[in-house]
Short mmCIF file of C-alpha atoms in Angstrom, two decimals:
data_model
loop_
_atom_site.label_atom_id
_atom_site.label_comp_id
_atom_site.label_asym_id
_atom_site.label_seq_id
_atom_site.Cartn_x
_atom_site.Cartn_y
_atom_site.Cartn_z
CA MET A 1 -4.57 10.68 3.06
CA MET A 2 -0.91 10.80 3.86
CA LYS A 3 -0.23 7.51 1.66
CA ASP A 4 -2.17 9.13 -1.19
CA LYS A 5 0.12 12.32 -1.09
CA GLN A 6 3.21 10.01 -1.04
CA GLN A 7 2.19 8.06 -3.92
CA PHE A 8 1.08 11.26 -5.84
CA ARG A 9 4.64 12.78 -5.16
CA ALA A 10 6.24 9.45 -6.21
CA ASN A 11 4.32 9.29 -9.46
CA LEU A 12 5.43 12.87 -10.19
CA LEU A 13 9.13 11.90 -9.45
CA LEU A 14 8.70 8.90 -11.85
CA LEU A 15 7.18 11.10 -14.46
CA LEU A 16 10.07 13.46 -14.39
CA ALA A 17 12.45 10.56 -14.57
CA ALA A 18 10.58 9.37 -17.73
CA GLY A 19 10.94 12.87 -19.17
CA ILE A 20 14.61 12.98 -18.66
CA TRP A 21 15.09 9.50 -20.15
CA GLY A 22 12.87 10.38 -23.14
CA PHE A 23 15.09 13.16 -24.25
CA ALA A 24 18.05 11.03 -23.52
CA PHE A 25 17.21 8.93 -26.50
CA VAL A 26 18.16 12.07 -28.67
CA ALA A 27 21.44 12.21 -26.87
CA GLN A 28 22.12 8.52 -27.03
CA LYS A 29 21.25 8.46 -30.71
CA THR A 30 23.62 11.43 -31.64
CA SER A 31 26.41 10.33 -29.65
CA MET A 32 26.69 7.15 -31.65
CA GLU A 33 27.89 8.97 -34.61
CA HIS A 34 31.18 9.46 -33.00
CA ILE A 35 31.78 7.10 -30.05
CA GLY A 36 31.05 3.36 -29.31
CA PRO A 37 28.05 2.29 -27.41
CA TYR A 38 30.19 0.94 -24.30
CA THR A 39 32.29 4.06 -24.23
CA PHE A 40 29.24 6.19 -24.01
CA ASN A 41 27.52 4.09 -21.32
CA GLY A 42 30.73 3.80 -19.29
CA LEU A 43 31.26 7.61 -19.34
CA ARG A 44 27.64 8.48 -18.60
CA PHE A 45 27.40 6.30 -15.65
CA ALA A 46 30.71 7.30 -14.23
CA LEU A 47 29.40 10.93 -14.34
CA GLY A 48 26.14 9.84 -12.94
CA ALA A 49 28.05 8.16 -9.89
CA LEU A 50 30.22 11.39 -9.36
CA SER A 51 27.01 13.59 -9.39
CA LEU A 52 25.74 11.51 -6.44
CA LEU A 53 28.70 11.89 -4.20
CA PRO A 54 27.75 15.36 -2.71
CA MET A 55 24.26 14.33 -1.94
CA ILE A 56 25.66 11.12 -0.21
CA TYR A 57 28.13 12.97 1.78
CA PHE A 58 25.60 15.62 2.91
CA PHE A 59 22.93 12.97 4.14
CA SER A 60 25.66 10.75 5.56
CA ARG A 61 26.97 13.54 7.80
CA ARG A 62 23.40 14.40 9.12
CA SER A 63 22.71 10.75 9.96
CA SER A 64 26.20 9.70 11.11
CA ALA A 65 25.64 11.03 14.55
CA ASN A 66 22.77 8.65 15.17
CA LYS A 67 24.73 5.48 14.01
CA ASP A 68 27.84 3.83 15.24
CA ALA A 69 30.60 2.62 12.93
CA GLN A 70 29.45 -1.07 12.94
CA ILE A 71 25.99 -0.19 11.79
CA ASN A 72 27.42 1.96 8.95
CA LYS A 73 29.73 -0.90 8.00
CA ASN A 74 26.83 -3.32 7.99
CA GLU A 75 24.68 -1.01 5.90
CA TRP A 76 27.41 -0.58 3.17
CA LYS A 77 27.77 -4.28 3.01
CA LYS A 78 24.03 -4.61 2.33
CA VAL A 79 24.19 -1.75 -0.24
CA ARG A 80 27.17 -3.22 -2.14
CA SER A 81 25.54 -6.64 -2.56
CA ALA A 82 22.26 -5.13 -3.63
CA GLY A 83 23.85 -2.44 -5.84
CA PHE A 84 25.97 -4.87 -7.54
CA LYS A 85 23.14 -7.17 -8.52
CA VAL A 86 21.08 -4.19 -9.82
CA GLY A 87 24.04 -2.76 -11.42
CA LEU A 88 24.67 -5.95 -13.49
CA ILE A 89 21.00 -5.95 -14.70
CA LEU A 90 21.47 -2.10 -15.56
CA PHE A 91 24.67 -3.07 -17.56
CA ALA A 92 22.73 -5.52 -19.53
CA GLY A 93 19.75 -3.22 -20.21
CA SER A 94 21.65 -0.21 -21.11
CA SER A 95 24.16 -2.00 -23.28
CA LEU A 96 21.44 -3.79 -25.24
CA GLN A 97 19.61 -0.59 -25.74
CA GLN A 98 22.65 1.45 -26.84
CA VAL A 99 23.95 -1.27 -29.24
CA GLY A 100 20.41 -1.69 -30.50
CA LEU A 101 20.49 2.12 -31.33
CA ILE A 102 23.08 1.41 -33.99
CA TYR A 103 20.82 -0.70 -36.13
CA THR A 104 17.19 0.95 -35.39
CA THR A 105 15.60 4.16 -35.11
CA ALA A 106 15.18 6.11 -31.77
CA GLY A 107 11.29 5.94 -32.10
CA LYS A 108 11.23 2.16 -32.53
CA ALA A 109 13.74 1.55 -29.78
CA ALA A 110 11.49 3.73 -27.49
CA PHE A 111 8.62 1.63 -28.44
CA ILE A 112 10.26 -1.77 -27.93
CA THR A 113 11.95 -0.71 -24.77
CA GLY A 114 8.53 0.55 -23.51
CA LEU A 115 7.30 -2.96 -23.71
CA TYR A 116 8.25 -3.40 -20.09
CA ILE A 117 4.92 -1.85 -19.24
CA VAL A 118 3.26 -5.32 -20.14
CA ILE A 119 6.24 -7.28 -19.07
CA VAL A 120 6.44 -5.92 -15.51
CA PRO A 121 2.81 -6.84 -14.40
CA LEU A 122 3.22 -10.35 -15.97
CA LEU A 123 6.46 -10.90 -14.05
CA GLY A 124 4.66 -9.45 -11.03
CA LEU A 125 1.98 -12.12 -11.21
CA PHE A 126 4.79 -14.65 -10.67
CA LEU A 127 5.90 -12.85 -7.74
CA LYS A 128 2.31 -12.96 -6.34
CA GLN A 129 1.64 -9.30 -6.70
CA ARG A 130 -1.98 -8.28 -7.40
CA LEU A 131 -3.03 -6.85 -10.77
CA ASN A 132 -6.12 -4.98 -10.58
CA LEU A 133 -8.44 -4.02 -13.62
CA ASN A 134 -7.29 -0.34 -13.82
CA MET A 135 -3.70 -1.34 -14.13
CA GLY A 136 -4.37 -4.07 -16.64
CA LEU A 137 -6.57 -1.61 -18.80
CA GLY A 138 -3.82 1.08 -18.25
CA ALA A 139 -1.04 -1.17 -19.45
CA PHE A 140 -3.02 -2.34 -22.47
CA LEU A 141 -3.86 1.50 -23.37
CA ALA A 142 -0.26 2.45 -22.93
CA ALA A 143 0.97 -0.55 -25.19
CA ILE A 144 -1.44 0.33 -27.91
CA GLY A 145 -0.46 3.99 -27.65
CA LEU A 146 3.27 3.10 -27.90
CA TYR A 147 2.49 1.16 -31.17
CA PHE A 148 0.70 4.03 -32.65
CA LEU A 149 3.42 6.53 -31.60
CA SER A 150 6.36 4.56 -32.65
CA ILE A 151 5.61 2.05 -35.42
CA THR A 152 4.76 3.49 -38.82
CA ASN A 153 5.53 0.40 -41.06
CA ARG A 154 4.98 -3.22 -40.65
CA LEU A 155 6.92 -4.42 -37.49
CA THR A 156 9.68 -6.76 -38.29
CA ILE A 157 12.35 -8.07 -35.97
CA SER A 158 15.62 -6.77 -37.20
CA GLN A 159 18.92 -7.09 -35.37
CA GLY A 160 18.35 -3.67 -33.55
CA ASP A 161 14.86 -4.59 -32.81
CA LEU A 162 15.68 -7.96 -31.23
CA LEU A 163 18.45 -6.30 -28.96
CA GLU A 164 15.86 -3.88 -27.83
CA LEU A 165 13.33 -6.55 -27.12
CA ILE A 166 15.73 -8.59 -25.04
CA GLY A 167 16.69 -5.29 -23.29
CA ALA A 168 13.21 -4.73 -22.47
CA LEU A 169 13.25 -7.90 -20.35
CA PHE A 170 16.25 -6.68 -18.44
CA TRP A 171 14.52 -3.26 -17.80
CA SER A 172 11.46 -5.26 -16.42
CA VAL A 173 13.76 -7.11 -14.06
CA HIS A 174 15.47 -3.78 -13.00
CA ILE A 175 12.26 -2.16 -11.98
CA LEU A 176 11.26 -5.15 -9.99
CA MET A 177 14.64 -5.34 -8.32
CA ILE A 178 14.54 -1.55 -7.61
CA ASP A 179 11.07 -2.07 -5.97
CA ASN A 180 12.50 -4.76 -3.76
CA TYR A 181 15.93 -3.19 -2.58
CA SER A 182 14.79 0.38 -2.25
CA ARG A 183 12.60 -0.45 0.66
CA LYS A 184 15.72 -2.32 2.39
CA VAL A 185 18.78 0.01 1.85
CA ASP A 186 19.54 3.60 1.39
CA VAL A 187 18.32 4.68 -2.06
CA LEU A 188 21.22 7.18 -2.82
CA LYS A 189 23.90 4.59 -1.99
CA LEU A 190 22.03 1.98 -3.98
CA SER A 191 22.06 4.16 -6.97
CA LEU A 192 25.73 4.93 -6.59
CA VAL A 193 26.80 1.33 -6.48
CA GLN A 194 24.63 0.29 -9.37
CA MET A 195 26.07 3.01 -11.40
CA ILE A 196 29.71 2.25 -10.53
CA THR A 197 29.02 -1.27 -11.37
CA CYS A 198 27.53 -0.48 -14.74
CA SER A 199 30.32 2.09 -15.64
CA VAL A 200 33.21 -0.51 -14.74
CA PHE A 201 31.64 -3.31 -16.80
CA SER A 202 30.81 -0.97 -19.54
CA LEU A 203 34.30 0.63 -19.76
CA GLY A 204 35.85 -2.67 -19.37
CA VAL A 205 34.05 -3.85 -22.58
CA ALA A 206 34.98 -0.60 -24.42
CA VAL A 207 38.69 -0.98 -23.69
CA CYS A 208 38.53 -4.51 -25.33
CA THR A 209 36.38 -3.66 -28.37
CA GLU A 210 36.29 0.03 -29.12
CA VAL A 211 38.71 2.74 -29.83
CA ILE A 212 38.54 5.51 -27.16
CA ALA A 213 39.93 8.77 -28.21
CA TRP A 214 39.54 12.14 -26.41
CA SER A 215 39.07 14.02 -29.71
CA THR A 216 35.95 12.13 -30.46
CA ILE A 217 34.63 12.38 -26.95
CA ASN A 218 34.96 16.09 -27.06
CA GLN A 219 32.52 16.20 -30.04
CA VAL A 220 29.72 14.55 -28.01
CA ILE A 221 30.50 16.23 -24.60
CA ILE A 222 27.05 17.65 -24.35
CA PRO A 223 25.07 14.46 -24.78
CA ILE A 224 27.53 12.73 -22.30
CA LEU A 225 26.83 15.43 -19.72
CA TYR A 226 23.14 15.13 -20.16
CA GLY A 227 23.18 11.25 -20.29
CA GLY A 228 25.62 11.27 -17.16
CA ILE A 229 24.34 13.87 -15.00
CA LEU A 230 20.66 14.18 -15.73
CA SER A 231 19.72 10.70 -17.27
CA ALA A 232 22.08 8.53 -14.98
CA GLY A 233 22.63 10.58 -11.91
CA VAL A 234 19.37 12.41 -11.51
CA ALA A 235 16.75 10.20 -13.26
CA TYR A 236 17.81 6.75 -11.93
CA THR A 237 17.96 8.30 -8.36
CA LEU A 238 14.37 9.59 -8.96
CA GLN A 239 13.32 6.25 -9.98
CA ILE A 240 14.66 4.65 -6.85
CA ILE A 241 13.03 7.37 -4.50
CA GLY A 242 9.81 7.23 -6.36
CA GLN A 243 9.45 3.61 -6.57
CA LYS A 244 9.61 3.41 -2.60
CA ASN A 245 5.92 4.54 -2.58
CA ALA A 246 4.78 3.32 -5.99
CA GLN A 247 3.50 -0.12 -7.11
CA PRO A 248 5.79 -1.65 -9.81
CA ALA A 249 3.05 -2.10 -12.32
CA LYS A 250 1.95 1.58 -11.91
CA ALA A 251 5.56 2.68 -12.22
CA ALA A 252 5.97 0.95 -15.42
CA ILE A 253 2.96 2.59 -16.89
CA ILE A 254 4.48 6.01 -15.88
CA PHE A 255 7.79 5.12 -17.54
CA SER A 256 5.95 4.26 -20.72
CA MET A 257 5.61 8.04 -21.09
CA GLU A 258 9.36 8.00 -21.93
CA ALA A 259 8.42 7.26 -25.51
CA VAL A 260 6.28 10.32 -25.68
CA PHE A 261 8.97 12.48 -24.43
CA ALA A 262 11.41 10.82 -26.86
CA ALA A 263 9.01 11.80 -29.83
CA LEU A 264 8.93 15.37 -28.42
CA GLY A 265 12.69 15.55 -28.12
CA GLY A 266 12.99 14.45 -31.75
CA TYR A 267 10.50 16.98 -32.81
CA LEU A 268 12.22 19.89 -31.05
CA LEU A 269 15.85 19.11 -31.36
CA LEU A 270 16.01 16.81 -34.47
CA HIS A 271 13.11 18.53 -36.29
CA GLU A 272 11.12 15.32 -36.70
CA HIS A 273 7.35 15.85 -37.19
CA LEU A 274 4.60 14.03 -35.16
CA SER A 275 1.84 12.61 -37.52
CA SER A 276 -1.75 12.39 -36.48
CA ARG A 277 -0.99 8.69 -35.76
CA SER A 278 1.75 9.62 -33.41
CA LEU A 279 -0.50 12.11 -31.67
CA THR A 280 -3.08 9.51 -31.27
CA GLY A 281 -0.42 7.25 -29.70
CA CYS A 282 0.43 10.04 -27.22
CA LEU A 283 -3.18 10.56 -26.03
CA LEU A 284 -3.60 6.79 -25.51
CA MET A 285 -0.42 6.72 -23.50
CA LEU A 286 -1.67 9.50 -21.29
CA LEU A 287 -5.05 7.68 -20.72
CA GLY A 288 -2.99 4.57 -19.85
CA MET A 289 -0.98 6.48 -17.38
CA LEU A 290 -3.95 8.12 -15.80
CA LEU A 291 -6.29 5.27 -15.54
CA PRO A 292 -4.35 3.49 -12.66
CA GLN A 293 -4.73 6.80 -10.73
CA LEU A 294 -8.62 6.73 -10.76
CA PRO A 295 -10.90 4.85 -8.41
CA ARG A 296 -10.71 1.13 -9.26
CA ILE A 297 -13.07 -0.18 -11.81
CA ARG A 298 -15.32 -2.89 -10.23
CA LEU A 299 -16.90 -5.54 -12.43
CA PHE A 300 -18.75 -7.03 -9.56
CA LYS A 301 -20.08 -5.56 -6.28
#
């Protein structure tokens, strides 16, 4: 019973993260009208890292009395190693997604990014993780739902689509890495190091390839704040905390709701209307998310 409650709470945290990320597509898309993709990512992840410092300080003070200096030093060594590796994958995925948004629509980007709901279970098979029928059917329904939600014309692989597709591979690896490291190191510190890593690499590329001006940054300060504090600081931390008690394949299905929230954000903030086809996609994705939560389907007794 306790385990079921933990998994239910973890699923809610992951769903909240998906909602924040979904609305972030609107912020990411609008910001591209004024600043470069690497500048945006560099600033948003720097803000995300800063937003974690008060929580890390608070919890570190509570636990420092029970740990000696050597233990804390060894813990940070493990966190730095894990956070740097995860941060590199985060940098690759977020860069591909942000650059891809220059050449494709937010809806199509959300669909292609959401393909990790299929990729994660497949990669999990290579890691000898079990895939039950509920998860398989849930991933299938969610993938079909994403298609109805985001694809309105014949699917073609444009430059932006290809970048988002490659990015989906990195997001899949990111989910699996978070599942592994979140069980071994402090989740808040892991989140901090991965964001610092991603921010440093993003700003490094931005300095070499983009024009950074405070006048243009001021024009998109709200999207940057949303992308930094909520999308990066809060949502990625919710992901790490939630995945401690959630299976990777199930987490990926919940994250697929990001596209639904992206469509909702476009409707509310960009005045984009949902067609009957899109609403059908939302329904299929909800079914795909809920199916793994139900009692397992058994073909044989």
